[in-house]
CSV table of C-alpha atoms and ligand atoms in Angstrom, one decimal:
chain,number,residue,atom,x,y,z
A,26,MET,CA,0.0,0.0,-0.1
A,27,PRO,CA,1.3,3.7,-1.4
A,28,SER,CA,1.7,6.1,2.4
A,29,ALA,CA,1.5,9.3,2.5
A,30,ILE,CA,1.9,11.9,4.8
A,31,VAL,CA,0.1,14.6,5.2
A,32,ILE,CA,1.0,18.2,7.0
A,33,GLY,CA,-1.6,20.4,8.2
A,34,GLY,CA,-5.2,19.2,9.1
A,35,GLY,CA,-7.0,22.1,7.7
A,36,LEU,CA,-9.8,21.8,4.8
A,37,ALA,CA,-6.6,21.2,2.5
A,38,GLY,CA,-5.3,18.4,4.2
A,39,LEU,CA,-8.3,16.6,5.3
A,40,ALA,CA,-9.7,17.0,1.5
A,41,SER,CA,-6.5,15.6,0.5
A,42,ALA,CA,-6.1,12.9,3.8
A,43,ALA,CA,-9.8,11.9,2.3
A,44,ALA,CA,-9.3,11.4,-1.4
A,45,LEU,CA,-6.4,9.2,-1.4
A,46,GLY,CA,-7.4,7.1,2.4
A,47,GLN,CA,-10.4,5.6,0.0
A,48,ALA,CA,-7.9,5.5,-2.9
A,49,GLY,CA,-6.0,2.2,-0.5
A,50,PHE,CA,-3.2,4.9,0.2
A,51,GLN,CA,-2.2,4.5,4.2
A,52,VAL,CA,-2.5,8.3,5.4
A,53,HIS,CA,-0.5,9.7,8.5
A,54,VAL,CA,-2.3,13.7,9.3
A,55,PHE,CA,0.3,15.6,11.2
A,56,GLU,CA,-1.4,18.6,12.9
A,57,ALA,CA,0.1,20.6,15.2
A,58,ARG,CA,-3.2,22.0,17.5
A,59,GLY,CA,-5.0,19.7,19.3
A,60,PHE,CA,-8.3,20.2,16.8
A,61,LEU,CA,-9.0,19.4,12.6
A,62,GLY,CA,-9.9,22.7,10.8
A,63,GLY,CA,-7.5,24.5,10.1
A,64,ARG,CA,-9.0,28.2,9.5
A,65,ALA,CA,-12.1,27.0,9.4
A,66,THR,CA,-12.7,25.2,13.3
A,67,SER,CA,-14.3,25.6,16.4
A,68,TYR,CA,-14.3,26.3,20.4
A,69,PRO,CA,-15.2,26.1,23.3
A,70,VAL,CA,-16.2,30.0,23.9
A,71,PRO,CA,-12.9,31.2,26.8
A,72,GLY,CA,-13.6,31.2,29.7
A,73,ASP,CA,-17.2,29.2,29.2
A,74,ASN,CA,-16.3,25.7,28.1
A,75,SER,CA,-20.2,25.1,28.0
A,76,GLU,CA,-20.7,27.5,24.8
A,77,VAL,CA,-18.5,26.1,21.5
A,78,ILE,CA,-18.1,28.4,18.9
A,79,ASP,CA,-17.0,28.9,15.2
A,80,ASN,CA,-14.3,31.1,15.1
A,81,CYS,CA,-15.9,32.8,12.2
A,82,GLN,CA,-19.3,31.6,10.5
A,83,HIS,CA,-18.3,29.6,7.6
A,84,VAL,CA,-20.8,29.6,4.8
A,85,LEU,CA,-20.6,28.2,1.2
A,86,LEU,CA,-22.2,28.3,-2.3
A,87,ARG,CA,-23.7,25.6,-3.6
A,88,CYS,CA,-21.6,26.2,-7.1
A,89,CYS,CA,-18.7,24.8,-4.0
A,90,VAL,CA,-19.4,21.1,-5.3
A,91,ASN,CA,-16.1,19.7,-4.1
A,92,LEU,CA,-16.7,20.9,-1.1
A,93,MET,CA,-19.6,19.4,-1.0
A,94,ASP,CA,-18.2,16.2,-1.9
A,95,PHE,CA,-15.5,16.6,0.6
A,96,TYR,CA,-18.4,16.8,2.8
A,97,GLY,CA,-20.0,13.9,1.1
A,98,ARG,CA,-16.6,11.7,1.8
A,99,LEU,CA,-17.0,12.8,6.1
A,100,GLY,CA,-20.8,11.6,5.4
A,101,VAL,CA,-22.0,15.1,6.9
A,102,ALA,CA,-23.0,16.6,3.7
A,103,ASP,CA,-26.5,16.4,5.3
A,104,ARG,CA,-25.4,19.0,8.4
A,105,ILE,CA,-25.2,21.8,5.0
A,106,GLN,CA,-28.2,23.6,5.1
A,107,PHE,CA,-29.3,25.6,1.7
A,108,HIS,CA,-31.1,28.9,2.1
A,109,LYS,CA,-32.9,29.8,-1.1
A,110,LYS,CA,-33.3,33.7,0.2
A,111,PHE,CA,-30.9,36.6,0.6
A,112,TYR,CA,-31.7,39.3,3.3
A,113,PHE,CA,-30.6,42.6,2.4
A,114,ILE,CA,-31.6,44.7,5.2
A,115,GLU,CA,-31.3,49.2,5.1
A,116,PRO,CA,-30.4,51.5,8.0
A,117,GLY,CA,-33.7,51.8,9.4
A,118,GLY,CA,-34.9,48.2,9.1
A,119,ARG,CA,-36.4,47.8,5.5
A,120,THR,CA,-35.6,44.6,4.2
A,121,SER,CA,-35.4,43.5,0.7
A,122,ILE,CA,-35.3,40.2,-0.3
A,123,LEU,CA,-33.6,38.3,-3.2
A,124,GLU,CA,-34.4,35.1,-4.3
A,125,ALA,CA,-34.9,32.7,-7.1
A,126,GLY,CA,-38.4,32.4,-9.3
A,127,ALA,CA,-39.3,29.8,-11.6
A,128,LEU,CA,-37.2,31.3,-14.9
A,129,PRO,CA,-34.3,28.9,-15.8
A,130,ALA,CA,-30.8,30.5,-15.0
A,131,PRO,CA,-29.3,33.4,-15.7
A,132,LEU,CA,-33.0,34.6,-16.3
A,133,HIS,CA,-33.5,33.3,-12.2
A,134,PHE,CA,-33.5,36.7,-9.9
A,135,THR,CA,-36.2,38.6,-12.8
A,136,GLY,CA,-38.3,38.8,-10.6
A,137,SER,CA,-36.9,39.6,-6.8
A,138,PHE,CA,-33.5,41.6,-8.6
A,139,TRP,CA,-36.1,43.7,-10.0
A,140,LYS,CA,-38.4,44.2,-7.2
A,141,LEU,CA,-35.1,45.2,-4.8
A,142,PRO,CA,-36.8,48.6,-2.5
A,143,PHE,CA,-32.1,49.2,-1.5
A,144,LEU,CA,-32.0,50.3,-5.8
A,145,GLY,CA,-33.3,52.6,-7.4
A,146,MET,CA,-33.6,51.7,-11.4
A,147,SER,CA,-30.5,52.7,-12.6
A,148,ASP,CA,-28.5,50.9,-10.1
A,149,LYS,CA,-30.8,47.9,-11.2
A,150,ILE,CA,-30.2,48.4,-15.4
A,151,GLY,CA,-26.7,49.1,-14.8
A,152,ILE,CA,-26.2,45.8,-12.8
A,153,ALA,CA,-28.2,43.9,-15.5
A,154,ARG,CA,-25.8,44.9,-18.0
A,155,ALA,CA,-22.8,43.8,-16.3
A,156,MET,CA,-24.4,41.0,-15.7
A,157,TRP,CA,-24.1,40.5,-19.6
A,158,SER,CA,-21.0,41.4,-19.6
A,159,ILE,CA,-20.1,38.9,-17.4
A,160,ARG,CA,-22.1,36.0,-19.5
A,161,ARG,CA,-20.1,37.7,-22.3
A,162,GLU,CA,-15.9,38.4,-20.9
A,163,HIS,CA,-16.4,35.6,-19.1
A,164,GLY,CA,-13.3,33.1,-20.3
A,165,ARG,CA,-12.4,35.6,-23.3
A,166,ARG,CA,-11.2,38.6,-21.7
A,167,ARG,CA,-7.3,37.8,-20.6
A,168,ASP,CA,-6.5,41.1,-18.5
A,169,LEU,CA,-8.9,40.2,-15.5
A,170,ASP,CA,-6.1,38.8,-13.4
A,171,ARG,CA,-4.2,42.4,-13.6
A,172,ILE,CA,-7.3,44.7,-13.0
A,173,THR,CA,-9.6,45.1,-9.8
A,174,MET,CA,-13.3,44.3,-9.8
A,175,LEU,CA,-13.1,48.1,-9.2
A,176,ASP,CA,-11.2,49.6,-12.4
A,177,TRP,CA,-13.8,46.5,-14.3
A,178,LEU,CA,-17.1,47.9,-12.2
A,179,ARG,CA,-16.1,51.7,-13.1
A,180,GLU,CA,-15.5,50.3,-17.1
A,181,LYS,CA,-19.2,49.4,-16.5
A,182,ARG,CA,-20.6,52.9,-15.2
A,183,GLN,CA,-22.3,51.4,-12.2
A,184,THR,CA,-23.7,53.9,-9.8
A,185,GLU,CA,-21.8,54.3,-6.8
A,186,THR,CA,-25.3,53.1,-5.4
A,187,ALA,CA,-24.6,49.8,-6.9
A,188,ILE,CA,-21.5,49.3,-6.3
A,189,GLY,CA,-21.2,50.0,-2.5
A,190,ARG,CA,-24.8,48.3,-2.0
A,191,PHE,CA,-25.3,45.9,-4.2
A,192,TRP,CA,-21.0,44.3,-5.6
A,193,ASN,CA,-19.4,45.3,-3.0
A,194,GLN,CA,-22.1,44.0,-0.5
A,195,VAL,CA,-21.8,40.2,-1.9
A,196,LEU,CA,-17.9,40.5,-3.1
A,197,VAL,CA,-16.4,41.7,0.1
A,198,SER,CA,-17.6,38.9,1.8
A,199,ALA,CA,-17.1,36.1,-0.7
A,200,VAL,CA,-13.6,37.3,-1.5
A,201,ASN,CA,-12.4,38.8,1.8
A,202,GLU,CA,-11.1,41.6,-0.2
A,203,ASP,CA,-12.2,45.5,-0.9
A,204,LEU,CA,-13.3,45.7,-4.3
A,205,ASP,CA,-10.5,48.1,-5.2
A,206,ARG,CA,-8.1,45.4,-4.2
A,207,MET,CA,-9.7,42.0,-5.8
A,208,ALA,CA,-8.6,41.0,-8.8
A,209,ALA,CA,-11.9,41.5,-11.6
A,210,SER,CA,-11.4,37.3,-12.1
A,211,HIS,CA,-12.4,36.7,-8.7
A,212,GLY,CA,-15.8,38.5,-9.0
A,213,PHE,CA,-16.3,36.8,-11.8
A,214,GLN,CA,-15.4,33.5,-10.3
A,215,VAL,CA,-18.0,34.8,-7.6
A,216,PHE,CA,-20.6,36.3,-9.9
A,217,TRP,CA,-20.0,33.5,-13.1
A,218,LEU,CA,-20.5,29.9,-10.9
A,219,GLY,CA,-23.0,31.4,-7.8
A,220,PHE,CA,-25.3,33.7,-9.9
A,221,LEU,CA,-25.3,32.9,-13.9
A,222,ALA,CA,-24.5,29.6,-14.0
A,223,ARG,CA,-27.2,27.3,-12.1
A,224,ALA,CA,-30.4,28.8,-10.6
A,225,ASN,CA,-30.0,27.2,-7.4
A,226,ALA,CA,-25.6,27.8,-7.8
A,227,TYR,CA,-26.6,31.2,-5.4
A,228,GLN,CA,-27.9,29.2,-2.4
A,229,MET,CA,-26.0,29.9,0.7
A,230,GLY,CA,-25.4,26.7,2.4
A,231,ILE,CA,-25.4,27.2,6.6
A,232,PRO,CA,-23.4,24.3,8.7
A,233,SER,CA,-26.3,23.4,11.2
A,234,VAL,CA,-23.7,21.9,13.5
A,235,PRO,CA,-20.3,24.0,15.0
A,236,LEU,CA,-17.4,23.4,11.6
A,237,GLY,CA,-15.6,21.4,14.0
A,238,ASP,CA,-18.3,18.5,14.0
A,239,LEU,CA,-18.3,18.2,10.5
A,240,TYR,CA,-14.6,17.3,10.6
A,241,SER,CA,-14.5,14.9,13.5
A,242,SER,CA,-10.9,12.8,14.8
A,243,GLU,CA,-14.5,9.5,14.0
A,244,ALA,CA,-15.6,10.6,10.6
A,245,LEU,CA,-12.0,10.6,9.2
A,246,GLN,CA,-11.5,7.7,10.8
A,247,ARG,CA,-13.7,6.2,9.1
A,248,ILE,CA,-12.4,6.8,5.7
A,249,GLY,CA,-9.8,3.3,6.9
A,250,ASN,CA,-6.0,3.9,6.2
A,251,VAL,CA,-6.0,7.7,7.7
A,252,ARG,CA,-4.5,8.3,10.7
A,253,LEU,CA,-4.4,11.5,12.4
A,254,HIS,CA,-1.5,13.3,14.8
A,255,LEU,CA,-2.9,15.7,17.1
A,256,ARG,CA,-0.6,18.4,18.4
A,257,GLU,CA,2.7,17.2,16.4
A,258,PRO,CA,3.6,19.9,14.3
A,259,VAL,CA,6.3,19.0,11.7
A,260,GLU,CA,9.6,20.5,12.7
A,261,GLN,CA,12.1,20.4,10.3
A,262,ILE,CA,11.4,18.5,6.6
A,263,VAL,CA,14.8,15.8,5.7
A,264,VAL,CA,16.0,15.9,2.0
A,265,GLU,CA,18.5,13.4,0.8
A,266,ASN,CA,19.5,13.2,-2.6
A,267,GLY,CA,17.3,15.3,-4.0
A,268,VAL,CA,14.2,13.5,-2.8
A,269,ILE,CA,11.9,13.9,1.0
A,270,ARG,CA,13.2,11.3,3.0
A,271,GLY,CA,11.0,12.3,6.6
A,272,VAL,CA,9.6,14.0,8.8
A,273,LEU,CA,10.3,15.0,12.1
A,274,ALA,CA,7.9,15.6,14.7
A,275,ALA,CA,7.7,16.1,18.6
A,276,GLY,CA,11.1,14.6,18.1
A,277,GLU,CA,10.3,11.2,16.0
A,278,ARG,CA,11.1,10.7,12.2
A,279,HIS,CA,8.0,9.6,10.5
A,280,THR,CA,8.7,8.3,6.4
A,281,ALA,CA,6.4,8.0,3.9
A,282,ASP,CA,5.8,7.2,-0.1
A,283,TYR,CA,4.5,11.0,-0.7
A,284,TYR,CA,4.5,13.9,1.2
A,285,ILE,CA,2.0,17.0,0.6
A,286,SER,CA,2.5,20.3,2.6
A,287,THR,CA,-0.9,22.3,3.1
A,288,VAL,CA,0.5,24.8,5.8
A,289,PRO,CA,-0.6,28.1,5.4
A,290,PHE,CA,1.6,30.1,3.2
A,291,GLU,CA,3.7,32.9,6.2
A,292,ARG,CA,5.1,29.2,7.5
A,293,MET,CA,6.4,28.0,4.3
A,294,PRO,CA,9.7,30.1,4.8
A,295,ALA,CA,10.9,28.4,7.6
A,296,LEU,CA,9.5,24.5,7.1
A,297,PHE,CA,10.3,24.4,3.1
A,298,PRO,CA,13.9,26.9,2.7
A,299,GLN,CA,14.3,24.5,0.5
A,300,LEU,CA,12.1,25.3,-1.6
A,301,GLN,CA,12.4,29.0,-2.1
A,302,LEU,CA,9.4,30.4,-2.8
A,303,ASP,CA,8.7,33.7,-4.2
A,304,LEU,CA,5.8,34.8,-1.9
A,305,ALA,CA,6.9,38.4,-1.6
A,306,GLY,CA,3.5,39.4,-3.7
A,307,PHE,CA,1.0,38.0,-0.2
A,308,GLU,CA,-0.1,39.4,2.0
A,309,HIS,CA,-3.3,38.9,4.7
A,310,SER,CA,-6.6,40.5,4.4
A,311,PRO,CA,-8.2,39.9,7.9
A,312,ILE,CA,-11.5,38.8,9.1
A,313,THR,CA,-13.4,39.8,12.7
A,314,GLY,CA,-16.5,38.3,14.1
A,315,ILE,CA,-18.5,39.2,17.0
A,316,HIS,CA,-20.3,36.7,18.9
A,317,LEU,CA,-23.0,38.7,21.2
A,318,TRP,CA,-25.3,36.9,23.8
A,319,PHE,CA,-28.5,39.4,24.1
A,320,ASP,CA,-31.1,38.8,27.3
A,321,ARG,CA,-33.8,38.9,24.5
A,322,SER,CA,-34.1,37.9,20.6
A,323,LEU,CA,-33.8,41.0,18.2
A,324,THR,CA,-34.9,39.3,14.8
A,325,GLN,CA,-36.5,35.9,13.5
A,326,LEU,CA,-34.7,36.2,10.2
A,327,PRO,CA,-31.5,33.6,9.8
A,328,HIS,CA,-29.3,35.8,8.2
A,329,ALA,CA,-29.2,39.0,6.6
A,330,THR,CA,-26.8,41.3,4.8
A,331,LEU,CA,-26.6,44.7,6.2
A,332,LEU,CA,-26.0,48.0,4.0
A,333,ASP,CA,-24.1,51.0,4.4
A,334,ARG,CA,-22.5,50.2,7.9
A,335,THR,CA,-19.3,48.5,9.3
A,336,ILE,CA,-21.4,45.2,9.8
A,337,GLN,CA,-21.9,43.2,6.7
A,338,TRP,CA,-23.2,39.8,7.4
A,339,MET,CA,-25.7,39.3,10.6
A,340,PHE,CA,-26.6,35.0,11.2
A,341,ASN,CA,-28.7,34.3,13.7
A,342,LYS,CA,-28.1,31.5,15.4
A,343,SER,CA,-29.9,30.7,18.3
A,344,GLY,CA,-33.8,32.0,18.5
A,345,GLY,CA,-32.2,35.6,17.7
A,346,ARG,CA,-30.5,35.9,21.2
A,347,TYR,CA,-27.1,35.0,20.0
A,348,LEU,CA,-25.9,37.0,17.3
A,349,GLN,CA,-22.6,36.4,15.0
A,350,LEU,CA,-21.7,39.8,12.7
A,351,VAL,CA,-19.0,39.5,10.7
A,352,VAL,CA,-16.9,41.9,9.3
A,353,SER,CA,-14.7,40.8,5.8
A,354,ALA,CA,-11.2,42.8,4.6
A,355,SER,CA,-11.7,44.5,8.4
A,356,ARG,CA,-8.4,46.2,8.8
A,357,SER,CA,-10.5,49.2,10.3
A,358,LEU,CA,-11.1,47.2,13.5
A,359,ALA,CA,-7.4,45.8,13.6
A,360,GLU,CA,-6.4,48.0,15.9
A,361,MET,CA,-10.1,48.6,17.8
A,362,PRO,CA,-9.8,47.9,21.6
A,363,ARG,CA,-12.6,45.1,21.5
A,364,ALA,CA,-14.9,46.8,23.3
A,365,GLU,CA,-14.8,49.7,21.0
A,366,VAL,CA,-15.4,46.8,18.5
A,367,ILE,CA,-18.4,45.7,20.7
A,368,ALA,CA,-19.8,49.2,20.6
A,369,MET,CA,-19.7,50.2,17.6
A,370,ALA,CA,-21.6,46.7,16.3
A,371,MET,CA,-24.3,47.2,18.7
A,372,ARG,CA,-24.4,51.1,17.6
A,373,ASP,CA,-24.9,49.6,14.0
A,374,LEU,CA,-27.5,46.5,15.4
A,375,ALA,CA,-29.3,49.4,16.7
A,376,GLU,CA,-30.8,50.9,13.4
A,377,PHE,CA,-30.9,47.4,11.8
A,378,PHE,CA,-33.4,46.0,14.4
A,379,PRO,CA,-35.4,48.5,16.8
A,380,ARG,CA,-35.2,45.6,19.7
A,381,ALA,CA,-31.7,45.9,20.1
A,382,LYS,CA,-31.6,50.0,21.5
A,383,GLU,CA,-33.4,48.0,24.4
A,384,ALA,CA,-32.0,44.7,25.0
A,385,LYS,CA,-28.5,43.8,27.5
A,386,ILE,CA,-25.8,42.1,26.4
A,387,GLU,CA,-25.2,39.2,28.3
A,388,LYS,CA,-22.2,37.8,26.9
A,389,ALA,CA,-19.7,39.2,24.2
A,390,HIS,CA,-16.6,37.9,22.0
A,391,VAL,CA,-14.7,39.3,19.4
A,392,VAL,CA,-12.6,37.2,17.0
A,393,LYS,CA,-10.2,39.2,14.9
A,394,GLU,CA,-8.5,36.3,12.5
A,395,ILE,CA,-5.4,39.2,10.7
A,396,ARG,CA,-3.9,36.2,8.7
A,397,ALA,CA,-7.6,35.3,8.2
A,398,THR,CA,-7.0,35.0,4.2
A,399,PHE,CA,-4.2,35.9,1.6
A,400,SER,CA,-5.7,39.1,-0.2
A,401,ALA,CA,-6.7,38.1,-3.7
A,402,ARG,CA,-5.2,41.1,-5.4
A,403,PRO,CA,-3.8,41.2,-9.2
A,404,GLY,CA,-1.5,40.1,-10.4
A,405,LEU,CA,-1.5,37.3,-7.6
A,406,GLU,CA,-2.9,34.2,-9.4
A,407,GLN,CA,0.8,33.7,-11.7
A,408,LEU,CA,2.6,34.2,-7.9
A,409,ARG,CA,-0.1,31.2,-6.3
A,410,PRO,CA,2.0,27.7,-7.0
A,411,ALA,CA,1.0,24.7,-8.2
A,412,SER,CA,1.0,21.5,-6.3
A,413,ALA,CA,4.2,19.9,-7.9
A,414,THR,CA,7.5,20.8,-6.4
A,415,LYS,CA,11.2,20.4,-7.8
A,416,PHE,CA,11.3,17.1,-5.5
A,417,PRO,CA,9.1,14.4,-7.0
A,418,ASN,CA,7.7,12.8,-4.2
A,419,LEU,CA,6.7,16.8,-2.7
A,420,PHE,CA,3.6,18.2,-2.8
A,421,LEU,CA,1.5,21.8,-1.4
A,422,ALA,CA,-2.1,21.9,-0.9
A,423,GLY,CA,-3.7,25.1,0.8
A,424,ASP,CA,-6.0,27.9,-0.3
A,425,TRP,CA,-3.1,29.9,-1.1
A,426,THR,CA,-1.6,27.7,-4.2
A,427,ARG,CA,-3.2,27.6,-7.5
A,428,THR,CA,-6.6,27.0,-8.0
A,429,GLY,CA,-8.1,29.9,-9.5
A,430,TRP,CA,-9.9,30.4,-6.7
A,431,PRO,CA,-10.1,33.4,-4.3
A,432,PRO,CA,-8.8,32.0,-0.9
A,433,ILE,CA,-12.4,30.0,0.2
A,434,MET,CA,-12.9,26.8,1.5
A,435,GLU,CA,-14.0,25.1,-2.1
A,436,GLY,CA,-9.8,26.3,-2.8
A,437,ALA,CA,-8.4,24.8,-0.1
A,438,VAL,CA,-10.5,21.8,-0.8
A,439,ARG,CA,-9.4,21.4,-4.3
A,440,SER,CA,-5.9,22.0,-4.0
A,441,GLY,CA,-6.1,19.2,-1.7
A,442,TYR,CA,-7.6,16.9,-4.6
A,443,LEU,CA,-5.4,18.5,-6.8
A,444,ALA,CA,-2.6,17.2,-4.7
A,445,ALA,CA,-4.2,14.1,-4.0
A,446,GLU,CA,-4.3,14.1,-7.9
A,447,ALA,CA,-0.9,14.1,-8.1
A,448,VAL,CA,0.2,11.7,-5.4
A,449,SER,CA,-1.9,9.2,-7.3
A,450,ARG,CA,-0.2,10.0,-11.0
A,451,SER,CA,3.4,9.4,-9.5
A,452,ALA,CA,2.0,6.4,-8.0
A,453,GLY,CA,0.9,5.2,-11.3
A,454,GLN,CA,-2.7,5.5,-10.8
A,455,GLU,CA,-4.0,8.6,-11.6
A,456,ARG,CA,-6.9,8.4,-10.1
A,457,GLU,CA,-8.8,12.0,-9.8
A,458,PHE,CA,-10.9,13.6,-7.3
A,459,LEU,CA,-11.3,16.9,-8.5
A,460,LEU,CA,-14.8,17.9,-9.5
A,461,PRO,CA,-15.0,20.0,-12.4
A,462,ASP,CA,-17.3,23.3,-12.1
A,463,ILE,CA,-20.4,23.6,-12.9
A,464,ALA,CA,-19.7,25.8,-15.9
B,520,FAD,C1,-12.1,34.3,9.8
B,520,FAD,C2,-11.9,33.8,8.7
B,520,FAD,C3,-13.6,33.3,7.8
B,520,FAD,C4,-14.0,32.7,6.8
B,520,FAD,N1,-15.1,32.0,6.1
B,520,FAD,C5,-15.4,31.7,5.5
B,520,FAD,C6,-16.4,31.1,4.4
B,520,FAD,O1,-17.7,32.2,5.0
B,520,FAD,N2,-16.1,30.5,3.8
B,520,FAD,C7,-15.4,30.4,2.8
B,520,FAD,O2,-14.9,29.4,1.8
B,520,FAD,N3,-14.1,30.5,3.2
B,520,FAD,C8,-14.0,31.5,4.4
B,520,FAD,N4,-13.1,31.2,5.5
B,520,FAD,C9,-11.3,31.0,4.4
B,520,FAD,C10,-11.1,29.5,4.6
B,520,FAD,O3,-11.1,29.1,6.3
B,520,FAD,C11,-9.9,28.9,4.8
B,520,FAD,O4,-9.6,29.5,3.1
B,520,FAD,C12,-9.4,27.4,4.5
B,520,FAD,O5,-9.7,27.4,5.9
B,520,FAD,C13,-8.7,27.1,4.2
B,520,FAD,O6,-8.0,25.9,4.7
B,520,FAD,P1,-7.0,25.5,4.3
B,520,FAD,O7,-6.5,24.0,4.5
B,520,FAD,O8,-5.6,25.5,3.0
B,520,FAD,O9,-6.1,26.1,5.6
B,520,FAD,P2,-5.9,26.0,7.0
B,520,FAD,O10,-7.2,25.8,7.4
B,520,FAD,O11,-4.7,27.2,7.4
B,520,FAD,O12,-4.8,24.5,7.6
B,520,FAD,C14,-3.6,24.7,7.7
B,520,FAD,C15,-2.8,24.1,8.8
B,520,FAD,O13,-1.9,23.5,8.9
B,520,FAD,C16,-1.8,23.6,10.8
B,520,FAD,N5,0.0,23.8,10.6
B,520,FAD,C17,0.7,24.5,10.7
B,520,FAD,N6,2.1,24.4,10.5
B,520,FAD,C18,2.3,23.6,10.7
B,520,FAD,C19,3.5,22.1,10.9
B,520,FAD,N7,4.2,22.8,11.2
B,520,FAD,N8,2.7,21.0,11.0
B,520,FAD,C20,1.4,20.5,11.2
B,520,FAD,N9,0.3,21.5,11.0
B,520,FAD,C21,0.8,22.1,10.7
B,520,FAD,C22,-2.4,24.5,10.9
B,520,FAD,O14,-2.7,23.8,12.4
B,520,FAD,C23,-3.8,24.5,10.2
B,520,FAD,O15,-4.6,23.5,10.7
B,520,FAD,C24,-12.8,32.1,6.1
B,520,FAD,C25,-11.5,32.3,7.2
B,520,FAD,C26,-11.4,33.0,8.1
B,520,FAD,C27,-10.2,33.1,8.8
C-alpha cells in the first residue's frame, strides 16, 4: 500500500487525506493543534466551556461542488442547510429579499431583482448590463487578473449605489477583499458560477452544527487508512539526494512514499527553505467575527446582509438571542480595542433591529483573524504555486496555492484534491478526485 504524510489538518489537508485514504493509500495527517479544521474550526468560548463557537461563521454556495463532495466523503453533507433567500437590510430596517423565481438561469433572479427596494432603477439597469458583460467576457477577456474589480465596475459605469450596496456587499464577503484591491477575475468567478450559471447555484449553505463537528476524528477514521497525529507539528523536513526522506515531528522521524504540505503560506519559508518560494507578493486580509449573546431575541431572520455600515453580515445562531456578526477585509478594526468593536456593533445593530436598543448583552466575544486569508489582489494568480515542487515526492496544497479560486473553503478542498491527484499520478494510479465546475 503506498503511503503519504499530510502536513496540516485544515480543509486542504483533510480533503487530500480523505481522497487518498479512500483510494487505498495509507495516510498520516500531522496537525500542530489539538483539533482539526485549521482556519475553519470551532472551540469553546474562552472562559466558558459550556458554549462551542465557530471562529467565524463559514458559509458556502451550492456551486462549491468539491467542498460538498468532501463533506460527502465524511458523511456530513446533510449537516449543511441551504437557504434560498438573501435578505438585504437598510439602516432603518427596510428588508429586501433576493431569491430565484421560476425562470431558468441566467434569468432566475428577474422577478425579485427588479423589485429590490434598496436599489433604484438606474442602479438595476446598470447591474443587469454588467451581468451580461460577465457572461460575454468570462473566459475570453485576458486582463481580468491584472485589473481590480473596482476598475472593471467603473469601466461598466456602475452607479455608486450599485457598487456600494450590491457589488461590494456580495463580493467583499465572498473574496475577503475590498473591491479596489481584489482581482476582477475573482469577482467574475463569484458571479459567473454563483449567480449566473445555474438557478440554484447561489443558495447559501450554512452548517447546522459547529464547524469542528463536520470533520471529527471519528468521521476521518471511518474512511479507513487515515491516521491522525494531533498536537504534532512537523518541525523539519529531511531531504536527501533531492528527495524528501521524512519529517521530524515531536522528536521522531516519520517516513512515507509521498508528502503533501498544506501549511499556510507564511509558514512555508521556515518549514521548506529549500523550495525558495517567491512569496513577496502575498499579503494577508483580516476578518473579524463578533459574537453577541442578548437577554432577548433581536430578529427571527436566519441571516441578513446589513447595508451601508461596518457590520456586513448577521447570522442568527439561536432564536435571535445569539448573533454572529462578520466584517470581512476588516483592516479598520485591526487596531480597535475589543470593547470599541462591541460598541460599534451595538450601534450598527440598533439601526437594523429596533429591539437592539433595549437589549442587554449577556456575553460577547470578538475574534480578530488578522491572518484570515491571502489578499486576492491583481497579479497574484501567477505567483500562486502549483502542487508539484522541485522534489518529486513533495506536493503543495492550501487555499493560497494555484486553484484559480479565491481564498475560501472550496479553494482549499480543490487544492487538496489536486495534490492528491498528483500523488496518485506519481504512484501510477491516475485517480481523479477533482469535480469540474458547474459551468
Ligand atoms: C475568520 C474567517 C472566516 C472565513 N469565512 C469563510 C467563509 O465563510 N467561507 C469560506 O469558504 N471560507 C471562509 N474562510 C476561509 C477558509 O477558512 C480557508 O480558506 C480554509 O479554511 C483554508 O484551509 P487550508 O487547509 O488551506 O488552511 P488552514 O485551515 O490554515 O490549515 C492549515 C493547517 O496546518 C496546520 N499547521 C501549520 N503548521 C504546521 C506544522 N508545522 N505541522 C503541522 N501542522 C501545521 C495549522 O494548524 C492548520 O490546521 C474564512 C477564514 C477565516 C479565517
